[in-house]
């Protein structure tokens, strides 16, 4: 099919990012939200894109497994965060990671590290790091979720509670100035809280799309976090809440 230059740019962005919201597209294209909505309507009418849960995507993305689809969302931002987080970890240290697309990308960013001790509930992270560079990997047991390949629930929490690590790192579904670190799943939130409790350094990694979201279940307050690693600085109200809780914010220069 032949597309206008702007429609072609929208399709290129979706190929790169996986899914995008209308506001994000408007910013990337430097046009109004109303213009993007007209473009989206036209492209959807031609079957070139699919509208889903407040975002749009290519039809091929919709058919992907949920975790693989999330791995594509904001991929560049997540890889930037992963690289920043990996740079804070030294060879021979111990790291505990929860299941998340950003923590999975962090595992890939750690492939050049040596002799790490890794504790995780993620089968993806365990596979990535278990067989390279003299690493030692401990994986929490329990029923694996089909959507993410993660072990959750009491047995997973009990398992990680036996460890004390240099770096406890979790991803977040939402970061809100009023409510702290949030998620949308009770068991994932409970596991994330358990991970943070086991680290001498407690870190949350998340991209800017999570700023200001309300979430559903509280993971922890900002007082229970030492560092937030992001791809861009949070808005002023969130930055102030983080400052008051003495949370260090790390983002690209």
Tab-separated table of C-alpha atoms in Angstrom:
chain	number	residue	atom	x	y	z
A	1	UNK	CA	0.000	0.000	0.000
A	2	UNK	CA	1.014	3.604	-0.568
A	3	UNK	CA	1.022	5.824	2.500
A	4	UNK	CA	1.526	9.535	3.030
A	5	UNK	CA	4.897	10.503	4.561
A	6	UNK	CA	3.329	11.032	7.988
A	7	UNK	CA	1.423	7.765	7.859
A	8	UNK	CA	4.634	6.030	6.846
A	9	UNK	CA	6.413	7.637	9.798
A	10	UNK	CA	3.696	6.369	12.164
A	11	UNK	CA	4.171	2.827	10.865
A	12	UNK	CA	7.957	3.159	11.241
A	13	UNK	CA	7.576	4.335	14.853
A	14	UNK	CA	5.279	1.422	15.658
A	15	UNK	CA	7.800	-0.976	14.142
A	16	UNK	CA	10.460	0.488	16.454
A	17	UNK	CA	8.384	0.903	19.615
A	18	UNK	CA	5.794	-1.880	19.460
A	19	UNK	CA	2.871	0.132	20.810
A	20	UNK	CA	2.413	3.868	21.276
A	21	UNK	CA	-0.193	6.222	22.668
A	22	UNK	CA	-1.687	9.067	20.667
A	23	UNK	CA	0.021	11.719	22.815
A	24	UNK	CA	3.434	10.098	22.311
A	25	UNK	CA	2.877	9.956	18.564
A	26	UNK	CA	1.889	13.614	18.476
A	27	UNK	CA	5.114	14.560	20.276
A	28	UNK	CA	7.282	12.461	17.969
A	29	UNK	CA	5.604	13.845	14.849
A	30	UNK	CA	5.342	17.412	16.190
A	31	UNK	CA	1.676	17.686	15.255
A	32	UNK	CA	-1.520	18.076	17.254
A	33	UNK	CA	-3.259	15.194	19.016
A	34	UNK	CA	-6.312	15.822	16.822
A	35	UNK	CA	-4.191	15.351	13.688
A	36	UNK	CA	-2.817	12.056	15.009
A	37	UNK	CA	-6.327	10.844	15.855
A	38	UNK	CA	-7.375	11.462	12.242
A	39	UNK	CA	-4.296	9.579	11.041
A	40	UNK	CA	-5.017	6.690	13.394
A	41	UNK	CA	-8.622	6.481	12.185
A	42	UNK	CA	-7.469	6.390	8.567
A	43	UNK	CA	-4.770	3.780	9.161
A	44	UNK	CA	-7.085	1.601	11.261
A	45	UNK	CA	-9.693	1.792	8.496
A	46	UNK	CA	-7.127	0.385	6.072
A	47	UNK	CA	-6.170	-2.393	8.496
A	48	UNK	CA	-2.610	-1.086	8.815
A	49	UNK	CA	-2.825	-0.653	12.597
A	50	UNK	CA	-4.889	-1.963	15.505
A	51	UNK	CA	-6.273	0.132	18.369
A	52	UNK	CA	-5.902	-1.449	21.815
A	53	UNK	CA	-6.289	-0.219	25.420
A	54	UNK	CA	-5.548	3.431	24.725
A	55	UNK	CA	-2.665	2.683	22.364
A	56	UNK	CA	-2.101	1.574	18.801
A	57	UNK	CA	0.065	-1.182	17.340
A	58	UNK	CA	0.797	-3.063	14.161
A	59	UNK	CA	-1.389	-6.156	13.631
A	60	UNK	CA	1.674	-8.402	13.953
A	61	UNK	CA	2.319	-7.090	17.474
A	62	UNK	CA	-1.186	-7.955	18.647
A	63	UNK	CA	-0.564	-11.625	17.819
A	64	UNK	CA	2.609	-11.750	19.952
A	65	UNK	CA	2.704	-13.269	23.432
A	66	UNK	CA	1.972	-10.597	26.079
A	67	UNK	CA	5.482	-10.552	27.556
A	68	UNK	CA	7.131	-10.350	24.136
A	69	UNK	CA	4.781	-7.516	23.220
A	70	UNK	CA	5.721	-5.620	26.375
A	71	UNK	CA	9.406	-6.176	25.597
A	72	UNK	CA	8.887	-4.147	22.415
A	73	UNK	CA	7.113	-1.253	24.118
A	74	UNK	CA	9.419	1.731	24.740
A	75	UNK	CA	12.324	-0.583	23.919
A	76	UNK	CA	14.915	2.134	23.401
A	77	UNK	CA	14.080	3.812	26.716
A	78	UNK	CA	14.226	0.489	28.559
A	79	UNK	CA	17.578	-0.401	27.018
A	80	UNK	CA	18.943	2.984	28.097
A	81	UNK	CA	17.755	2.321	31.660
A	82	UNK	CA	19.208	-1.193	31.593
A	83	UNK	CA	22.619	0.136	30.558
A	84	UNK	CA	22.578	2.726	33.353
A	85	UNK	CA	21.630	0.085	35.915
A	86	UNK	CA	24.241	-2.395	34.675
A	87	UNK	CA	26.945	0.248	35.066
A	88	UNK	CA	26.238	0.394	38.822
A	89	UNK	CA	26.908	-3.343	39.280
A	90	UNK	CA	30.441	-4.738	39.567
A	91	UNK	CA	31.805	-8.165	38.728
A	92	UNK	CA	31.356	-10.630	41.572
A	93	UNK	CA	28.411	-8.850	43.192
A	94	UNK	CA	24.984	-10.296	44.005
A	95	UNK	CA	21.799	-9.091	42.349
A	96	UNK	CA	18.134	-9.911	42.918
A	97	UNK	CA	15.764	-9.170	40.020
A	98	UNK	CA	12.011	-9.457	39.688
A	99	UNK	CA	10.138	-10.283	36.493
A	100	UNK	CA	9.699	-7.350	34.146
A	101	UNK	CA	10.626	-6.269	30.658
A	102	UNK	CA	13.120	-3.687	31.932
A	103	UNK	CA	14.758	-6.169	34.309
A	104	UNK	CA	14.929	-8.720	31.473
A	105	UNK	CA	16.755	-6.142	29.370
A	106	UNK	CA	18.991	-5.429	32.366
A	107	UNK	CA	19.923	-9.121	32.409
A	108	UNK	CA	21.038	-8.783	28.797
A	109	UNK	CA	23.028	-5.664	29.694
A	110	UNK	CA	24.837	-7.742	32.330
A	111	UNK	CA	26.124	-10.330	29.862
A	112	UNK	CA	29.623	-8.815	29.935
A	113	UNK	CA	29.768	-9.021	33.750
A	114	UNK	CA	31.538	-11.931	35.418
A	115	UNK	CA	30.880	-14.136	38.452
A	116	UNK	CA	27.586	-12.568	39.394
A	117	UNK	CA	25.273	-14.206	41.890
A	118	UNK	CA	21.722	-13.703	40.615
A	119	UNK	CA	18.458	-14.426	42.431
A	120	UNK	CA	15.270	-14.118	40.382
A	121	UNK	CA	11.773	-15.427	39.801
A	122	UNK	CA	12.075	-14.902	36.040
A	123	UNK	CA	12.791	-17.847	33.759
A	124	UNK	CA	13.894	-15.391	31.058
A	125	UNK	CA	16.472	-13.742	33.342
A	126	UNK	CA	17.654	-17.118	34.633
A	127	UNK	CA	18.190	-18.434	31.081
A	128	UNK	CA	19.998	-15.263	30.053
A	129	UNK	CA	22.573	-15.275	32.857
A	130	UNK	CA	22.863	-18.869	34.099
A	131	UNK	CA	25.377	-20.297	31.646
A	132	UNK	CA	27.861	-17.448	31.077
A	133	UNK	CA	30.959	-15.957	32.708
A	134	UNK	CA	30.944	-18.057	35.864
A	135	UNK	CA	27.644	-16.687	37.112
A	136	UNK	CA	25.634	-18.464	39.790
A	137	UNK	CA	21.863	-18.195	39.406
A	138	UNK	CA	19.174	-19.095	41.932
A	139	UNK	CA	15.597	-19.192	40.674
A	140	UNK	CA	12.532	-19.062	42.890
A	141	UNK	CA	10.220	-22.043	42.512
A	142	UNK	CA	6.496	-22.388	42.182
A	143	UNK	CA	4.000	-22.400	39.330
A	144	UNK	CA	5.309	-20.523	36.302
A	145	UNK	CA	2.923	-18.006	34.819
A	146	UNK	CA	2.292	-18.635	31.153
A	147	UNK	CA	2.233	-14.925	30.257
A	148	UNK	CA	5.624	-13.977	31.743
A	149	UNK	CA	7.454	-17.168	32.714
A	150	UNK	CA	7.660	-15.979	36.325
A	151	UNK	CA	7.187	-17.789	39.614
A	152	UNK	CA	5.026	-15.914	42.109
A	153	UNK	CA	3.184	-16.526	45.359
A	154	UNK	CA	4.196	-17.705	48.820
A	155	UNK	CA	6.866	-20.192	47.771
A	156	UNK	CA	8.664	-17.601	45.612
A	157	UNK	CA	8.608	-14.996	48.389
A	158	UNK	CA	9.776	-17.523	50.973
A	159	UNK	CA	12.642	-18.533	48.689
A	160	UNK	CA	14.024	-15.028	48.106
A	161	UNK	CA	13.675	-14.165	51.806
A	162	UNK	CA	16.635	-16.487	52.476
A	163	UNK	CA	19.037	-14.218	50.597
A	164	UNK	CA	20.727	-10.898	51.271
A	165	UNK	CA	22.137	-9.253	48.140
A	166	UNK	CA	24.163	-6.233	47.101
A	167	UNK	CA	21.527	-4.953	44.670
A	168	UNK	CA	17.761	-5.578	44.828
A	169	UNK	CA	16.232	-4.306	41.593
A	170	UNK	CA	12.583	-4.285	40.552
A	171	UNK	CA	10.547	-2.827	37.727
A	172	UNK	CA	7.373	-0.815	38.346
A	173	UNK	CA	3.935	-0.578	36.790
A	174	UNK	CA	3.436	2.970	38.048
A	175	UNK	CA	5.350	5.650	39.962
A	176	UNK	CA	3.053	8.144	41.641
A	177	UNK	CA	3.903	11.145	43.827
A	178	UNK	CA	1.007	10.408	46.171
A	179	UNK	CA	1.138	6.615	46.444
A	180	UNK	CA	4.735	5.595	45.678
A	181	UNK	CA	5.720	2.532	43.653
A	182	UNK	CA	2.661	0.730	42.300
A	183	UNK	CA	1.747	-2.297	40.186
A	184	UNK	CA	-1.379	-3.807	38.673
A	185	UNK	CA	-1.078	-7.360	39.988
A	186	UNK	CA	-1.223	-8.272	43.697
A	187	UNK	CA	1.251	-11.169	43.559
A	188	UNK	CA	3.747	-9.207	41.468
A	189	UNK	CA	3.506	-6.296	43.916
A	190	UNK	CA	4.037	-8.599	46.888
A	191	UNK	CA	7.059	-10.184	45.237
A	192	UNK	CA	8.553	-6.814	44.345
A	193	UNK	CA	8.226	-5.687	47.960
A	194	UNK	CA	9.937	-8.882	49.130
A	195	UNK	CA	12.816	-8.301	46.692
A	196	UNK	CA	13.465	-4.753	47.895
A	197	UNK	CA	13.588	-5.957	51.499
A	198	UNK	CA	16.575	-8.215	50.689
A	199	UNK	CA	18.925	-5.651	49.149
A	200	UNK	CA	21.633	-3.517	50.692
A	201	UNK	CA	20.911	-1.201	47.742
A	202	UNK	CA	17.254	-0.975	46.721
A	203	UNK	CA	16.582	0.092	43.130
A	204	UNK	CA	13.525	0.662	40.946
A	205	UNK	CA	13.974	0.759	37.156
A	206	UNK	CA	11.167	2.227	35.063
A	207	UNK	CA	10.595	4.310	31.950
A	208	UNK	CA	8.907	7.700	31.891
A	209	UNK	CA	5.597	6.310	30.617
A	210	UNK	CA	4.972	5.045	34.184
A	211	UNK	CA	5.250	8.504	35.807
A	212	UNK	CA	2.001	9.687	37.340
A	213	UNK	CA	0.068	6.488	36.728
A	214	UNK	CA	-2.093	5.398	39.633
A	215	UNK	CA	-1.553	1.639	39.485
A	216	UNK	CA	-3.744	-0.729	41.488
A	217	UNK	CA	-1.603	-2.309	44.217
A	218	UNK	CA	1.083	-0.563	46.255
A	219	UNK	CA	4.536	-2.145	46.123
A	220	UNK	CA	6.238	0.221	48.571
A	221	UNK	CA	6.690	3.830	49.612
A	222	UNK	CA	9.558	5.928	48.303
A	223	UNK	CA	11.149	5.636	51.756
A	224	UNK	CA	11.788	1.952	50.974
A	225	UNK	CA	13.800	2.777	47.824
A	226	UNK	CA	17.375	4.082	47.534
A	227	UNK	CA	17.567	4.716	43.803
A	228	UNK	CA	15.264	5.255	40.832
A	229	UNK	CA	16.832	4.694	37.392
A	230	UNK	CA	14.838	6.235	34.534
A	231	UNK	CA	15.192	7.430	30.955
A	232	UNK	CA	14.178	11.045	31.699
A	233	UNK	CA	13.625	13.226	34.754
A	234	UNK	CA	10.239	12.890	36.484
A	235	UNK	CA	7.791	15.831	36.585
A	236	UNK	CA	8.199	18.349	39.385
A	237	UNK	CA	5.643	16.905	41.834
A	238	UNK	CA	7.167	13.451	41.552
A	239	UNK	CA	10.727	14.804	41.727
A	240	UNK	CA	9.852	16.643	44.934
A	241	UNK	CA	8.345	13.529	46.523
A	242	UNK	CA	11.490	11.585	45.621
A	243	UNK	CA	13.737	14.322	47.043
A	244	UNK	CA	11.820	14.326	50.306
A	245	UNK	CA	12.278	10.556	50.563
A	246	UNK	CA	16.019	10.922	49.785
A	247	UNK	CA	15.753	8.772	46.642
A	248	UNK	CA	18.591	9.205	44.149
A	249	UNK	CA	17.299	9.656	40.593
A	250	UNK	CA	19.606	8.525	37.779
A	251	UNK	CA	18.866	9.315	34.133
A	252	UNK	CA	20.920	9.895	30.956
A	253	UNK	CA	23.006	13.082	30.905
